[in-house]
Coordinates of C-alpha atoms in Angstrom, one line a residue:
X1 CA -48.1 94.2 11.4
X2 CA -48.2 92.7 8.0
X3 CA -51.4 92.1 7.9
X4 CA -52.3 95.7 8.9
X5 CA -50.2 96.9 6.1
X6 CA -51.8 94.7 4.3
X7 CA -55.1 95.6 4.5
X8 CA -54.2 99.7 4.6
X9 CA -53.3 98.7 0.9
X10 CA -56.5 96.9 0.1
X11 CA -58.3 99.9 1.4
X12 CA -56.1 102.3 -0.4
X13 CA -57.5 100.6 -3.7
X14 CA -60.7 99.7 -2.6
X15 CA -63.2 100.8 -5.3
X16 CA -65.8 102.9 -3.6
X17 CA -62.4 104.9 -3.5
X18 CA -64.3 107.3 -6.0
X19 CA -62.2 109.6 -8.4
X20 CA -63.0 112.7 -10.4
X21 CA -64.7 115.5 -9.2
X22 CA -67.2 118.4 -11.3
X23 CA -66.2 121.7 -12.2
X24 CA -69.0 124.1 -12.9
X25 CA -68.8 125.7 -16.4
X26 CA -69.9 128.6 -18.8
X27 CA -73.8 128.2 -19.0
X28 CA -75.7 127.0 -21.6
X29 CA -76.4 130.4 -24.2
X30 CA -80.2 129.8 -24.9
X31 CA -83.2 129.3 -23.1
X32 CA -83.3 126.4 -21.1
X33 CA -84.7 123.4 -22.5
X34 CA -84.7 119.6 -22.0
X35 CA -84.5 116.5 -25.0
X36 CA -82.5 118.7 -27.0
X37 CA -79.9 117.3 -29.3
X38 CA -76.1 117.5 -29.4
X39 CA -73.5 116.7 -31.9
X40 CA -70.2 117.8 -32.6
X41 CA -67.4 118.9 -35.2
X42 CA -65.1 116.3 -35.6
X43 CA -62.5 118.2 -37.0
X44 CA -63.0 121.1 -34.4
X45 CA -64.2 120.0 -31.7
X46 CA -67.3 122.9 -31.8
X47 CA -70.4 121.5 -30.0
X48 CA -73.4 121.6 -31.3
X49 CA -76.5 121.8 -29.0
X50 CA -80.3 122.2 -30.6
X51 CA -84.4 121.3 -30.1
X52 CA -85.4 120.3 -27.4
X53 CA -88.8 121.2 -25.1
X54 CA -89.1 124.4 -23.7
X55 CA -90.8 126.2 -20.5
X56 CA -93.8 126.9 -22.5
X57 CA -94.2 123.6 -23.5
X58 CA -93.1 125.0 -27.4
X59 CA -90.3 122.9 -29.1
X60 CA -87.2 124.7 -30.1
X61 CA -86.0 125.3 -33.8
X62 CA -82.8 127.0 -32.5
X63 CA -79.0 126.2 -32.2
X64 CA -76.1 126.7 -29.8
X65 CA -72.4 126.1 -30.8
X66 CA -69.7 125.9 -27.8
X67 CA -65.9 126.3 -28.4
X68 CA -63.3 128.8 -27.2
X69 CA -62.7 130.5 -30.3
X70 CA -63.0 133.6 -28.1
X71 CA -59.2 133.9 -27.0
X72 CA -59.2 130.7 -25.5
X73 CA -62.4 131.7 -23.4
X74 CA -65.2 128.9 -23.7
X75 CA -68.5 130.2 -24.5
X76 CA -71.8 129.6 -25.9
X77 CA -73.0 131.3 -29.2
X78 CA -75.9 131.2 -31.3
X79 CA -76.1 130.1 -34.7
X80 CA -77.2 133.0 -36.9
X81 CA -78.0 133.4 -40.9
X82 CA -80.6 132.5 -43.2
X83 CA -80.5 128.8 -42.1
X84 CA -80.1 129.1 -38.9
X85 CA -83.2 127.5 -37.8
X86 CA -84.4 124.2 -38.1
X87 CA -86.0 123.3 -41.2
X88 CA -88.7 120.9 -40.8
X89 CA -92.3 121.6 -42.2
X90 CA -94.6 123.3 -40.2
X91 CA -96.7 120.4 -37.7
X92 CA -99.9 119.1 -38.5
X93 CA -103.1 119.8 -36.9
X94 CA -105.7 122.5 -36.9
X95 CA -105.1 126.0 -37.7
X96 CA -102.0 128.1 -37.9
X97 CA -98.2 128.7 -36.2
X98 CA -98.0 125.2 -35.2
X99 CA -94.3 125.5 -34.8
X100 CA -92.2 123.1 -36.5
X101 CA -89.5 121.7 -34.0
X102 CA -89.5 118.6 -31.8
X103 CA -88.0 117.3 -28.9
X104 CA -86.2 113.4 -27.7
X105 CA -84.8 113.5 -31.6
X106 CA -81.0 112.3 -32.1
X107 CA -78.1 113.0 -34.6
X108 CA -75.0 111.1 -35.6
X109 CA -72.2 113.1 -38.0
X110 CA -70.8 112.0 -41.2
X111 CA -67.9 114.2 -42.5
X112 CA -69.0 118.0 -42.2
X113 CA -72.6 116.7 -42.0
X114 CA -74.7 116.3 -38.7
X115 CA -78.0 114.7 -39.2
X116 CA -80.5 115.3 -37.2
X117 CA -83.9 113.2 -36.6
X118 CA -86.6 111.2 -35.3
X119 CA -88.5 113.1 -31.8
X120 CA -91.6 113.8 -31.1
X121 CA -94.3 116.5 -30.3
X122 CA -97.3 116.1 -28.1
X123 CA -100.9 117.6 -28.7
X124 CA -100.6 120.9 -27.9
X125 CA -103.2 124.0 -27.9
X126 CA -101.5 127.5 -29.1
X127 CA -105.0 129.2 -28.9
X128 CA -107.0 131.2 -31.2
X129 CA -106.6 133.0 -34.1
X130 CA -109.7 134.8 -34.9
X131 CA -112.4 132.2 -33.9
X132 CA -110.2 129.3 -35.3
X133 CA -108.4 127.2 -32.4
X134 CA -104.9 126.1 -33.0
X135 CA -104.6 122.7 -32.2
X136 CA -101.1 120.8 -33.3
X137 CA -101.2 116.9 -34.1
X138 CA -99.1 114.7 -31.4
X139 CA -96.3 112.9 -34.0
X140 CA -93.3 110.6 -34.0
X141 CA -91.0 111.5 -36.7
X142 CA -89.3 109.1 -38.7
X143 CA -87.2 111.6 -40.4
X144 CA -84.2 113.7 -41.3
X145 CA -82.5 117.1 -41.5
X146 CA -79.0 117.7 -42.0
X147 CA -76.7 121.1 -40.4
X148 CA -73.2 121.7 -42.1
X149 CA -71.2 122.1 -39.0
X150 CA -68.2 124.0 -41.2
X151 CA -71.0 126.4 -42.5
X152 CA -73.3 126.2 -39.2
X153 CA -76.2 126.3 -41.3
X154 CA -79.1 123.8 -41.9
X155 CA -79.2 122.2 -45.3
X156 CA -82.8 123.9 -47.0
X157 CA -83.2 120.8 -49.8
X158 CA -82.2 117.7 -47.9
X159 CA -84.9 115.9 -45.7
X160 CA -84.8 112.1 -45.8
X161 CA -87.1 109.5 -44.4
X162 CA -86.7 106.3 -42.5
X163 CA -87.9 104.3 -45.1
X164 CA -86.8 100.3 -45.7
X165 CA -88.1 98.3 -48.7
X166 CA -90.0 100.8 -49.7
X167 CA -92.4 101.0 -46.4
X168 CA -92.1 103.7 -43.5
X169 CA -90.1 102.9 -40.3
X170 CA -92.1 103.0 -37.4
X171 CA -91.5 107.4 -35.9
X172 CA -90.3 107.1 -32.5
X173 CA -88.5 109.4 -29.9
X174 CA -85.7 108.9 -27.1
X175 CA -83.9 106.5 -29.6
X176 CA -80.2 105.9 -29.9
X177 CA -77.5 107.3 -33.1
X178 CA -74.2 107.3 -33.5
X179 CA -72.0 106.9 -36.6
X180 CA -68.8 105.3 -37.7
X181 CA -68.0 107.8 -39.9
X182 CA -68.8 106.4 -42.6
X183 CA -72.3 105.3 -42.1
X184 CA -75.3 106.8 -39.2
X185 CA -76.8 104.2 -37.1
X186 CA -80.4 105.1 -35.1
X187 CA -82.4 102.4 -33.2
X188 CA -84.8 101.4 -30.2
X189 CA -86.8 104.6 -28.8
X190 CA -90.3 103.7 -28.3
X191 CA -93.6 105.0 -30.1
X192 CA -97.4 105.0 -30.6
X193 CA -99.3 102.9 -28.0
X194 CA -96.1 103.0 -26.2
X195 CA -94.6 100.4 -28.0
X196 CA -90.9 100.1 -26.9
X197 CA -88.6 99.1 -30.0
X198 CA -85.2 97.1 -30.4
X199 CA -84.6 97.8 -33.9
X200 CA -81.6 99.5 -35.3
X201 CA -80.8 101.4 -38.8
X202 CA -77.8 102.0 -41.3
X203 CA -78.1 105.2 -43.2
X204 CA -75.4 105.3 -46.1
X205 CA -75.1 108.9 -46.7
X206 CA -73.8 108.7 -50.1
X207 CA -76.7 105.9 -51.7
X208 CA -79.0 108.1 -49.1
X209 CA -80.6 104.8 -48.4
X210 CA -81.7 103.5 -45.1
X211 CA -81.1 99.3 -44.3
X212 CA -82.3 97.6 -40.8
X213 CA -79.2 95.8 -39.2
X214 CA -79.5 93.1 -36.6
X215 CA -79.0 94.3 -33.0
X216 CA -78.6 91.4 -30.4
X217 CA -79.3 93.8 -27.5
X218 CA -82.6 94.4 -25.7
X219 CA -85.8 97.1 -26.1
X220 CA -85.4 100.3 -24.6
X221 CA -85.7 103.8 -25.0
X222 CA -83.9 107.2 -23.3
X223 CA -81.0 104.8 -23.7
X224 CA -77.6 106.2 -24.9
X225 CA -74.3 105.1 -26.8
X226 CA -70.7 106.1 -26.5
X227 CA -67.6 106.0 -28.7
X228 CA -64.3 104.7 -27.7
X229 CA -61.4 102.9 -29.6
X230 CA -63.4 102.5 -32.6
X231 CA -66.2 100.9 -31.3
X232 CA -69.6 102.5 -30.0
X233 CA -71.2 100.9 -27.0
X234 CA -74.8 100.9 -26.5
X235 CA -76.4 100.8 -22.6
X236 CA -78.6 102.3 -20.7
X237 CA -82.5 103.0 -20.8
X238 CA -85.8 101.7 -19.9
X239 CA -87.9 98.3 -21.3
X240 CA -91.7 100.0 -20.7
X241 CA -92.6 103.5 -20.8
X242 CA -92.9 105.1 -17.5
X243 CA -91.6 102.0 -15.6
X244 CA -89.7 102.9 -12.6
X245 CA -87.6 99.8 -12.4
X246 CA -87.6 98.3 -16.0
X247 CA -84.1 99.1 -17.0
X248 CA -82.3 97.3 -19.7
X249 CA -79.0 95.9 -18.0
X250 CA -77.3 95.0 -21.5
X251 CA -74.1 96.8 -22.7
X252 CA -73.5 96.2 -26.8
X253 CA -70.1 96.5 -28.3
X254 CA -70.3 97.4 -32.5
X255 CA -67.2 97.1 -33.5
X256 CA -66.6 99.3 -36.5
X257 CA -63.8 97.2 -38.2
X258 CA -65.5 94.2 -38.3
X259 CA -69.2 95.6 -38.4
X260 CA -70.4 92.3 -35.9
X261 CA -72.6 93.3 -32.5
X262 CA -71.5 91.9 -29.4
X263 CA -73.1 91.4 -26.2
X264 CA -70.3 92.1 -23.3
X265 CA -70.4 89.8 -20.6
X266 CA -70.7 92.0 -17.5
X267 CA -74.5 93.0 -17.6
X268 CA -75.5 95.5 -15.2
X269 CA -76.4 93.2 -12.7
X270 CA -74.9 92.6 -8.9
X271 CA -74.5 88.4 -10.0
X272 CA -73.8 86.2 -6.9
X273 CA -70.5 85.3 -6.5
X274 CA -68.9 88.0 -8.1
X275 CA -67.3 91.3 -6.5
X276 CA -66.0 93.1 -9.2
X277 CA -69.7 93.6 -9.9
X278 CA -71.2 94.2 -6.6
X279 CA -72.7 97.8 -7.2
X280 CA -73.7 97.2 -11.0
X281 CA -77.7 97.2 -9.5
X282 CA -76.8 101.4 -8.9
X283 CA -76.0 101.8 -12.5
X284 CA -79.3 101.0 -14.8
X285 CA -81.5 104.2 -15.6
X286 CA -83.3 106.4 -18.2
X287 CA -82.4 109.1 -20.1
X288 CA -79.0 109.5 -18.7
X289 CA -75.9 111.6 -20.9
X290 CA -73.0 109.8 -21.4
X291 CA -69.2 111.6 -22.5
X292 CA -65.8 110.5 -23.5
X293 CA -63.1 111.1 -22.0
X294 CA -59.2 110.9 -22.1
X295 CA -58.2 113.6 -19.3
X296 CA -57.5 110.9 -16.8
X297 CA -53.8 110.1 -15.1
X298 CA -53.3 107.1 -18.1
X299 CA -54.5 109.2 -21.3
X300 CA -56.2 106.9 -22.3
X301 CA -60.0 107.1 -23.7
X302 CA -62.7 106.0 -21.2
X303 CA -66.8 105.8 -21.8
X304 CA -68.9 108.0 -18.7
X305 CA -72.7 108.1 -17.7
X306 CA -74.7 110.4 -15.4
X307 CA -77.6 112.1 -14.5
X308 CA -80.8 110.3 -15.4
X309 CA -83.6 108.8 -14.0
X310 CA -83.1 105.8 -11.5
X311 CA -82.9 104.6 -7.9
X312 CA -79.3 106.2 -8.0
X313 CA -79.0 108.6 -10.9
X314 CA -76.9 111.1 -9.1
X315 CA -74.4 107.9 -9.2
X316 CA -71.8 108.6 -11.8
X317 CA -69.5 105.2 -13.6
X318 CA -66.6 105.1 -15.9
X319 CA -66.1 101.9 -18.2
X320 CA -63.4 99.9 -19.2
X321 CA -63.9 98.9 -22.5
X322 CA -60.4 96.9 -21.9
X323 CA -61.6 94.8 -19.1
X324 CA -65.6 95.3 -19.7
X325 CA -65.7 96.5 -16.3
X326 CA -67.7 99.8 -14.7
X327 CA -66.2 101.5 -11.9
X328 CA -68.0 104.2 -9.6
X329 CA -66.5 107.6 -9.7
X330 CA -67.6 110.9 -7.8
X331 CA -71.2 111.6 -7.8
X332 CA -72.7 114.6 -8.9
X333 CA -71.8 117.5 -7.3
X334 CA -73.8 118.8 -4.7
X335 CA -74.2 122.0 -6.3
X336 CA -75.7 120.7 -9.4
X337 CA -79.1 119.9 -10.1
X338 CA -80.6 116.1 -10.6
X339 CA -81.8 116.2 -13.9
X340 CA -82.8 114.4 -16.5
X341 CA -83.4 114.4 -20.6
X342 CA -79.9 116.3 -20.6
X343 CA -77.1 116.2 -23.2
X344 CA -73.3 115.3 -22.9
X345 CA -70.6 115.9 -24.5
X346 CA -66.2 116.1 -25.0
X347 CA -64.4 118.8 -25.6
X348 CA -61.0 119.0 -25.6
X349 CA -60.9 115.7 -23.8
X350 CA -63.2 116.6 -20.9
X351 CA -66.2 115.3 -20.9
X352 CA -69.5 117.9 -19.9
X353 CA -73.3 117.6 -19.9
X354 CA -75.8 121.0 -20.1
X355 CA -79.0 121.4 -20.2
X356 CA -82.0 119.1 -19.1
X357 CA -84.8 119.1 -16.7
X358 CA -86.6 118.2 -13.1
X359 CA -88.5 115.1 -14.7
X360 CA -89.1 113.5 -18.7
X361 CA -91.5 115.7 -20.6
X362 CA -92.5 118.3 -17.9
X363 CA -91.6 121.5 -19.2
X364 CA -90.6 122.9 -15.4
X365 CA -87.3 123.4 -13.3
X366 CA -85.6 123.3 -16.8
X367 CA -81.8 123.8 -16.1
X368 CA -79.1 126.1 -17.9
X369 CA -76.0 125.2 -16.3
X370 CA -72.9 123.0 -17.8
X371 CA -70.9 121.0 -15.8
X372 CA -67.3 119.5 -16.3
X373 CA -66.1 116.0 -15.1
X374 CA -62.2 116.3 -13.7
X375 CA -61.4 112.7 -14.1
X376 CA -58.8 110.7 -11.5
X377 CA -58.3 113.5 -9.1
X378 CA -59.4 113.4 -5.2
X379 CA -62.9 115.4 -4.4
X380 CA -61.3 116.6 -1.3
X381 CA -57.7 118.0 -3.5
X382 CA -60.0 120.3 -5.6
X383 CA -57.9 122.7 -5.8
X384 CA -54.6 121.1 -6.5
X385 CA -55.2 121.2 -9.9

C-alpha cells in the first residue's frame, strides 16, 4: 500500500503533467501579416505591433497599439497622425512606389524610445507605370528608426546605421534585440549568400554610437530573447538557412548588472543519463515568440516559447531561470493555428502572441488572431477560473 501511495504521488508530479491552458483574445486590428515587429511601453504596458509581410507580398509601414484604455475592454487601435507610418526612404530599384517598409526587422526600447531596425525586402515586381517596370531591389538593412511610444508617432529626423569603426555592419533579417534599459542590443540573423551570423551589438542611445560585444553563444537566426529578473536570455533559432533540423540548442544568460554572457548548462539536448532533461530534443525551432509571464500560482516571473517551426512547434515550455530548467506546459490550443514568424508579448502579466503565418516568407494563410497563455491551471478546469 505504500508503495502504491507512493507512486500515485510521483505521478501526481510527474512532468508531462502539463499546466496552463490558451484563451482566445481580441484580434489583431490590421491586416494580417507575418515578421512584423513588437515592442512595448514600459511604463504602460501599450503594445506596440508594426511591419511585417503582407498577403500581397507588399511590406507594411503601419502600426497597431493594444491596451484596454477602452473601459477596461482590450482592443487593438491604429496609430494615426502625421507620423504615423514608418519612415524609412523609399526602396531601391527601378522605377517608382517601391514602398518603403520591411519585414524579419527587430526593436528593443530605451526610455519612451522604441527602435526599430534591421529586416529585409525581397525582389519584388509592382508592375508598370507607363512603359517603365517597377522592379524593387532585394536588401538587408542595417539600420534604424525610432517611434515615441508616449506620443505614438515615428521620429521624422532620427535614422541611425549599424556602423562600427567607421565601416558598415553586415544588413541582416530574423536577428535578435533586446535592451537593458539603458543600452539596445541586436545580433545573429543571417544575410546575403545566406550567411548565418553570431555577432551581437550595443547601441548607446545617448553617444548614438554602435560597439560589437562578445557573444559566447552559437549562429542562428529566427532566434528570440526574453527578459526575466534582470537578465535577458537568448535561445532558440536555426544554424543554416532553410535547414529542417539545424537548431541551435544554446540558452545565453546576459546578466545586466554585471554586463558578462553566460552559457547555462542545460542545452537543449535529451543528454544520457539525465531525466530532468529527457524531452529537451522537442524544444529547438525557428522563428518561435517567446512572453513573460508572472500570472502563475507563485507570482513569480517565468520566460515562455511557442509556435515556430520544428519537429514539435505546437509544443509549448516555461523556464526556470532559478534552476536553468525547461518544463513542458499545455500545447497550443487546438483551435489555434500553427504558425510561424509571429510576435509575443506581456500584458498585464499574461503573456500573448498575434499574428504570423502558414510558413517563413510565404505571404499565404496569414493569421489575425491573438491568443492568451493561462499559466498553472488544469486544461480540463477551464472554466474554474
Amino acid at each position: 500500500m505504500v508503495l502504491a501511495v507512493l507512486g500515485l504521488i510521483f505521478a501526481s508530479c510527474d512532468d508531462d503533467d502539463h499546466l496552463g491552458d490558451w484563451e482566445k483574445s481580441v484580434e489583431f486590428g490590421g491586416a494580417p501579416r507575418e515578421a512584423a515587429v513588437c515592442f512595448t511601453d514600459p511604463a504602460t504596458g501599450t503594445v506596440f505591433v508594426s511591419l511585417g509581410l503582407g498577403a500581397k507580398g507588399v511590406e507594411f509601414t503601419d502600426t497597431y497599439y493594444f491596451n484596454d484604455e477602452d473601459e477596461g475592454r482590450l482592443n487593438w487601435k491604429k496609430v494615426t497622425g502625421k507620423y504615423s507610418d514608418f519612415p524609412a526612404e523609399e526602396n531601391t530599384g527601378t522605377g517608382s512606389n517601391l514602398g518603403n517598409g520591411r519585414h524579419s526587422a527587430v526593436a528593443f526600447v530605451i526610455d519612451e524610445w522604441a527602435y526599430v531596425g534591421t529586416g529585409y525586402v525581397p525582389a519584388f515586381s509592382f508592375g508598370n507605370t507607363g512603359d517603365q517596370e517597377n522592379i524593387r531591389d532585394r536588401k538587408y538593412f542595417n539600420d534604424f528608426y525610432r517611434f515615441n511610444v508616449k506620443t505614438k508617432q515615428w521620429d521624422p529626423e532620427f535614422h541611425s546605421v549599424m556602423t562600427v569603426n567607421n565601416a558598415p555592419v553586415e544588413g541582416r533579417r530574423d536577428a535578435i534585440a533586446f535592451s537593458d534599459g539603458k543600452y539596445g542590443y541586436v545580433g545573429t540573423g543571417y544575410g546575403e549568400d545566406n550567411r548565418v551570423f553570431k555577432d551581437f551589438y550595443r547601441y548607446d542611445p545617448v553617444a548614438k554610437t554602435w560597439e560589437e560585444v562578445p557573444f559566447p553563444g552559437e549562429s542562428r537566426y529566427g532566434g528570440t530573447a526574453f527578459v526575466v529578473n534582470n537578465a535577458a536570455y537568448v535561445c532558440l533559432g536555426a544554424k543554416s538557412v532553410g535547414a529542417t533540423s539545424n537548431y541551435a540548442t544554446d540558452v545565453i544568460k546576459f546578466d545586466f548588472a554585471t554586463g558578462v554572457w553566460t552559457k547555462m548548462d542545460n542545452s537543449l539536448t535529451d543528454k544520457p543519463g539525465v531525466k530532468q532533461d529527457k524531452d529537451y530534443d522537442r524544444i529547438p525551432r525557428v522563428y518561435a515568440v517567446s512572453f513573460v509571464s508572472n500570472a502563475g500560482n507563485d507570482g513569480e516571473s517565468y520566460g515562455y516559447i511557442a509556435t515556430g517551426q520544428g519537429r514539435n512547434s505546437r509544443t509549448v515550455w516555461k523556464y526556470n531561470h532559478k534552476k536553468d530548467q525547461w518544463h513542458q506546459m499545455e500545447d497550443l490550443s487546438s483551435m489555434a493555428t500553427a504558425l510561424v514568424m509571429g510576435v509575443g508579448f506581456t500584458y498585464k502579466g499574461y503573456g500573448y502572441y498575434t499574428t504570423g503565418g502558414g510558413s517563413a516568407d510565404v505571404y499565404t494563410s496569414l493569421n489575425p488572431d491573438t491568443w492568451r497563455f493561462i499559466p498553472d491551471v488544469k486544461e480540463t478546469r477551464r472554466n474554474d477560473y
